[in-house]
Amino acid sequence: MEREKKVINSKLKTPYQNFVIAPLLKLSLLRNIDPKALTFLSLFFGLLIPFFLPLGLPTLSLLCLALSGFFDTLDGALARHVGKTSSQGAVLDITSDRIVEFMVVLGLYLVNPGGRSLLCLLMLGSILFCITTFLVVGIFTQNTTAKSFYYSPGIIERAEAFVFFALMMIFPAAFIPLALIFICLVIATGLIRIYQFMNFS
């Protein structure tokens, strides 16, 4: 478990965090914003995706995805920076994340309902399985991280999932292979998480 904690801590210090998020946290204006408001902004932009994507607006959909991910990372970082982390914020954040992921898959499905229904269903199933392992392991693992909830690492985390979603939006002709790879990696993430918990906790 100590190795997992080190992995989590190292992932928190990514170039994105250092060069994008960290400078923003120094702005006095941002400190007056409720982190939960940023969570709702993340949710808002995610909700727009299934409206834009079926209309043949992948660039606009991609922008909404990027903004949703941006505010999702900023809300937690801001909460930790100003000492406003809370169980309520963690619940809101996790719930918002799942809604956004569903909306993205819904948007991808609506692009071609007849040809994408099975793969989108399998994508949702793999996400459901993976998030279940994430939450269950988090419940039974002592949290020593800066976050309100123990975050166990995996092959596919939210950043990697967003990369796959973005590629599916930009390259619709490659949806099938991208979806299959995504499904396999998400399931593998859940299985590895269970294995690590059962054998190393």
CSV table of C-alpha atoms in Angstrom, one decimal:
chain,number,residue,atom,x,y,z
A,1,MET,CA,0.0,0.0,0.0
A,2,GLU,CA,2.9,2.4,0.6
A,3,ARG,CA,3.9,2.0,-3.1
A,4,GLU,CA,0.3,3.0,-4.1
A,5,LYS,CA,0.5,6.1,-1.9
A,6,LYS,CA,3.7,7.2,-3.5
A,7,VAL,CA,2.2,6.7,-7.0
A,8,ILE,CA,-0.8,8.9,-6.0
A,9,ASN,CA,1.5,11.7,-4.6
A,10,SER,CA,3.6,11.7,-7.7
A,11,LYS,CA,0.6,11.9,-10.0
A,12,LEU,CA,-0.6,15.0,-8.1
A,13,LYS,CA,2.5,16.8,-9.2
A,14,THR,CA,2.1,16.6,-12.9
A,15,PRO,CA,3.3,19.3,-15.3
A,16,TYR,CA,-0.4,20.3,-15.8
A,17,GLN,CA,-0.7,20.8,-12.0
A,18,ASN,CA,2.6,22.7,-11.8
A,19,PHE,CA,2.2,24.9,-14.9
A,20,VAL,CA,-1.5,25.5,-15.1
A,21,ILE,CA,-3.3,24.9,-11.8
A,22,ALA,CA,-0.6,26.1,-9.4
A,23,PRO,CA,-0.2,29.6,-10.9
A,24,LEU,CA,-4.0,30.0,-10.8
A,25,LEU,CA,-4.1,29.2,-7.1
A,26,LYS,CA,-1.9,32.2,-6.5
A,27,LEU,CA,-4.6,34.6,-7.8
A,28,SER,CA,-6.4,36.4,-4.9
A,29,LEU,CA,-9.6,36.5,-6.9
A,30,LEU,CA,-9.8,32.7,-7.2
A,31,ARG,CA,-9.5,32.3,-3.4
A,32,ASN,CA,-12.9,34.0,-3.0
A,33,ILE,CA,-14.6,31.5,-5.2
A,34,ASP,CA,-16.4,28.5,-3.6
A,35,PRO,CA,-14.8,25.3,-4.9
A,36,LYS,CA,-18.3,23.8,-5.2
A,37,ALA,CA,-19.1,26.5,-7.8
A,38,LEU,CA,-16.2,25.2,-9.9
A,39,THR,CA,-17.6,21.6,-9.6
A,40,PHE,CA,-21.0,22.9,-10.9
A,41,LEU,CA,-19.2,24.6,-13.8
A,42,SER,CA,-17.5,21.3,-14.6
A,43,LEU,CA,-20.9,19.6,-14.6
A,44,PHE,CA,-22.4,22.3,-16.7
A,45,PHE,CA,-19.9,22.0,-19.6
A,46,GLY,CA,-20.2,18.2,-19.4
A,47,LEU,CA,-24.0,18.4,-19.8
A,48,LEU,CA,-23.6,20.3,-23.1
A,49,ILE,CA,-21.6,17.5,-24.8
A,50,PRO,CA,-24.5,15.2,-25.8
A,51,PHE,CA,-26.2,18.2,-27.4
A,52,PHE,CA,-23.3,19.4,-29.5
A,53,LEU,CA,-21.7,16.1,-30.5
A,54,PRO,CA,-24.7,14.6,-32.5
A,55,LEU,CA,-25.0,17.9,-34.3
A,56,GLY,CA,-21.6,17.4,-35.9
A,57,LEU,CA,-19.8,19.9,-33.7
A,58,PRO,CA,-16.9,17.9,-32.4
A,59,THR,CA,-14.7,20.9,-31.9
A,60,LEU,CA,-17.3,22.6,-29.6
A,61,SER,CA,-17.8,19.2,-27.9
A,62,LEU,CA,-14.1,18.9,-27.3
A,63,LEU,CA,-13.9,22.4,-25.9
A,64,CYS,CA,-16.7,21.5,-23.4
A,65,LEU,CA,-14.8,18.3,-22.5
A,66,ALA,CA,-11.6,20.3,-21.9
A,67,LEU,CA,-13.4,22.9,-19.8
A,68,SER,CA,-15.2,20.3,-17.8
A,69,GLY,CA,-11.9,18.6,-17.0
A,70,PHE,CA,-10.2,21.9,-16.2
A,71,PHE,CA,-12.8,22.9,-13.7
A,72,ASP,CA,-12.8,19.4,-12.3
A,73,THR,CA,-9.1,19.6,-11.5
A,74,LEU,CA,-9.3,23.2,-10.3
A,75,ASP,CA,-12.1,22.7,-7.8
A,76,GLY,CA,-10.2,20.1,-5.7
A,77,ALA,CA,-6.9,21.9,-5.9
A,78,LEU,CA,-8.6,25.1,-4.8
A,79,ALA,CA,-10.4,23.4,-1.9
A,80,ARG,CA,-7.1,21.9,-0.7
A,81,HIS,CA,-5.3,25.2,-1.2
A,82,VAL,CA,-7.7,27.3,0.9
A,83,GLY,CA,-8.5,24.6,3.4
A,84,LYS,CA,-12.1,24.0,2.3
A,85,THR,CA,-12.0,20.3,1.7
A,86,SER,CA,-15.1,18.5,2.9
A,87,SER,CA,-17.0,15.3,2.6
A,88,GLN,CA,-19.8,17.2,0.9
A,89,GLY,CA,-17.4,18.5,-1.7
A,90,ALA,CA,-15.9,15.0,-2.3
A,91,VAL,CA,-19.4,13.6,-2.8
A,92,LEU,CA,-20.4,16.4,-5.1
A,93,ASP,CA,-17.2,16.0,-7.1
A,94,ILE,CA,-17.4,12.2,-7.5
A,95,THR,CA,-21.1,12.4,-8.4
A,96,SER,CA,-20.5,15.2,-11.0
A,97,ASP,CA,-17.7,13.2,-12.5
A,98,ARG,CA,-19.9,10.2,-13.1
A,99,ILE,CA,-22.6,12.3,-14.7
A,100,VAL,CA,-20.2,14.0,-17.0
A,101,GLU,CA,-18.8,10.6,-18.1
A,102,PHE,CA,-22.3,9.3,-18.8
A,103,MET,CA,-23.1,12.4,-20.8
A,104,VAL,CA,-19.9,12.0,-22.9
A,105,VAL,CA,-20.8,8.3,-23.6
A,106,LEU,CA,-24.4,9.4,-24.4
A,107,GLY,CA,-23.1,12.0,-26.8
A,108,LEU,CA,-20.8,9.4,-28.5
A,109,TYR,CA,-23.8,7.0,-28.8
A,110,LEU,CA,-26.1,9.7,-30.3
A,111,VAL,CA,-23.7,10.3,-33.1
A,112,ASN,CA,-24.6,6.8,-34.5
A,113,PRO,CA,-27.1,5.0,-32.3
A,114,GLY,CA,-27.4,2.0,-34.6
A,115,GLY,CA,-23.7,1.4,-35.0
A,116,ARG,CA,-22.5,2.3,-31.5
A,117,SER,CA,-25.1,1.0,-29.1
A,118,LEU,CA,-23.3,-2.2,-28.0
A,119,LEU,CA,-19.9,-0.6,-27.6
A,120,CYS,CA,-21.4,2.4,-25.6
A,121,LEU,CA,-23.2,0.0,-23.4
A,122,LEU,CA,-20.0,-1.9,-22.8
A,123,MET,CA,-18.2,1.3,-22.1
A,124,LEU,CA,-20.8,2.2,-19.4
A,125,GLY,CA,-20.6,-1.3,-18.0
A,126,SER,CA,-16.8,-1.1,-17.7
A,127,ILE,CA,-17.0,2.3,-16.1
A,128,LEU,CA,-19.6,1.1,-13.6
A,129,PHE,CA,-17.3,-1.9,-12.7
A,130,CYS,CA,-14.2,0.3,-12.4
A,131,ILE,CA,-15.9,3.0,-10.3
A,132,THR,CA,-17.3,0.3,-8.0
A,133,THR,CA,-13.9,-1.1,-7.3
A,134,PHE,CA,-12.6,2.5,-6.8
A,135,LEU,CA,-15.2,3.3,-4.2
A,136,VAL,CA,-15.1,0.0,-2.4
A,137,VAL,CA,-11.3,0.0,-2.1
A,138,GLY,CA,-11.5,3.7,-1.0
A,139,ILE,CA,-14.0,2.8,1.8
A,140,PHE,CA,-11.8,0.1,3.2
A,141,THR,CA,-8.5,1.8,2.8
A,142,GLN,CA,-7.1,4.3,5.3
A,143,ASN,CA,-6.7,7.7,3.7
A,144,THR,CA,-3.3,9.4,4.2
A,145,THR,CA,-3.5,11.6,1.1
A,146,ALA,CA,-4.3,15.3,0.9
A,147,LYS,CA,-7.7,14.5,-0.7
A,148,SER,CA,-10.9,13.9,1.1
A,149,PHE,CA,-11.2,10.3,-0.2
A,150,TYR,CA,-8.5,7.7,-0.8
A,151,TYR,CA,-7.8,7.6,-4.6
A,152,SER,CA,-6.3,4.3,-5.7
A,153,PRO,CA,-4.2,4.6,-8.9
A,154,GLY,CA,-5.0,2.7,-12.1
A,155,ILE,CA,-4.1,2.3,-15.7
A,156,ILE,CA,-7.1,4.4,-16.8
A,157,GLU,CA,-7.8,7.4,-14.6
A,158,ARG,CA,-9.9,10.4,-15.5
A,159,ALA,CA,-7.2,12.2,-17.5
A,160,GLU,CA,-6.6,9.1,-19.6
A,161,ALA,CA,-10.3,8.5,-20.0
A,162,PHE,CA,-10.7,12.1,-21.3
A,163,VAL,CA,-7.9,11.5,-23.8
A,164,PHE,CA,-9.8,8.5,-25.2
A,165,PHE,CA,-13.1,10.5,-25.2
A,166,ALA,CA,-11.3,13.3,-27.1
A,167,LEU,CA,-9.9,10.9,-29.7
A,168,MET,CA,-13.4,9.4,-30.2
A,169,MET,CA,-14.8,12.9,-30.8
A,170,ILE,CA,-12.0,14.0,-33.2
A,171,PHE,CA,-11.7,10.7,-35.1
A,172,PRO,CA,-15.2,9.1,-35.4
A,173,ALA,CA,-14.0,6.6,-37.9
A,174,ALA,CA,-11.7,5.1,-35.3
A,175,PHE,CA,-14.5,4.9,-32.7
A,176,ILE,CA,-14.7,1.0,-32.7
A,177,PRO,CA,-11.0,0.3,-32.0
A,178,LEU,CA,-10.7,3.2,-29.5
A,179,ALA,CA,-13.8,2.0,-27.7
A,180,LEU,CA,-12.6,-1.6,-27.5
A,181,ILE,CA,-9.2,-0.5,-26.2
A,182,PHE,CA,-10.9,1.8,-23.7
A,183,ILE,CA,-13.2,-1.0,-22.4
A,184,CYS,CA,-10.3,-3.4,-22.0
A,185,LEU,CA,-8.1,-0.9,-20.1
A,186,VAL,CA,-10.9,0.2,-17.8
A,187,ILE,CA,-11.8,-3.4,-16.9
A,188,ALA,CA,-8.1,-4.2,-16.4
A,189,THR,CA,-7.9,-1.2,-14.1
A,190,GLY,CA,-10.7,-2.5,-11.9
A,191,LEU,CA,-9.3,-6.0,-11.8
A,192,ILE,CA,-5.8,-4.8,-10.9
A,193,ARG,CA,-7.2,-2.6,-8.2
A,194,ILE,CA,-9.1,-5.6,-6.7
A,195,TYR,CA,-6.0,-7.8,-6.9
A,196,GLN,CA,-3.8,-5.2,-5.2
A,197,PHE,CA,-6.3,-4.7,-2.4
A,198,MET,CA,-6.8,-8.4,-1.8
A,199,ASN,CA,-3.1,-9.1,-1.8
A,200,PHE,CA,-1.3,-6.0,-0.4
A,201,SER,CA,-3.8,-4.3,1.9
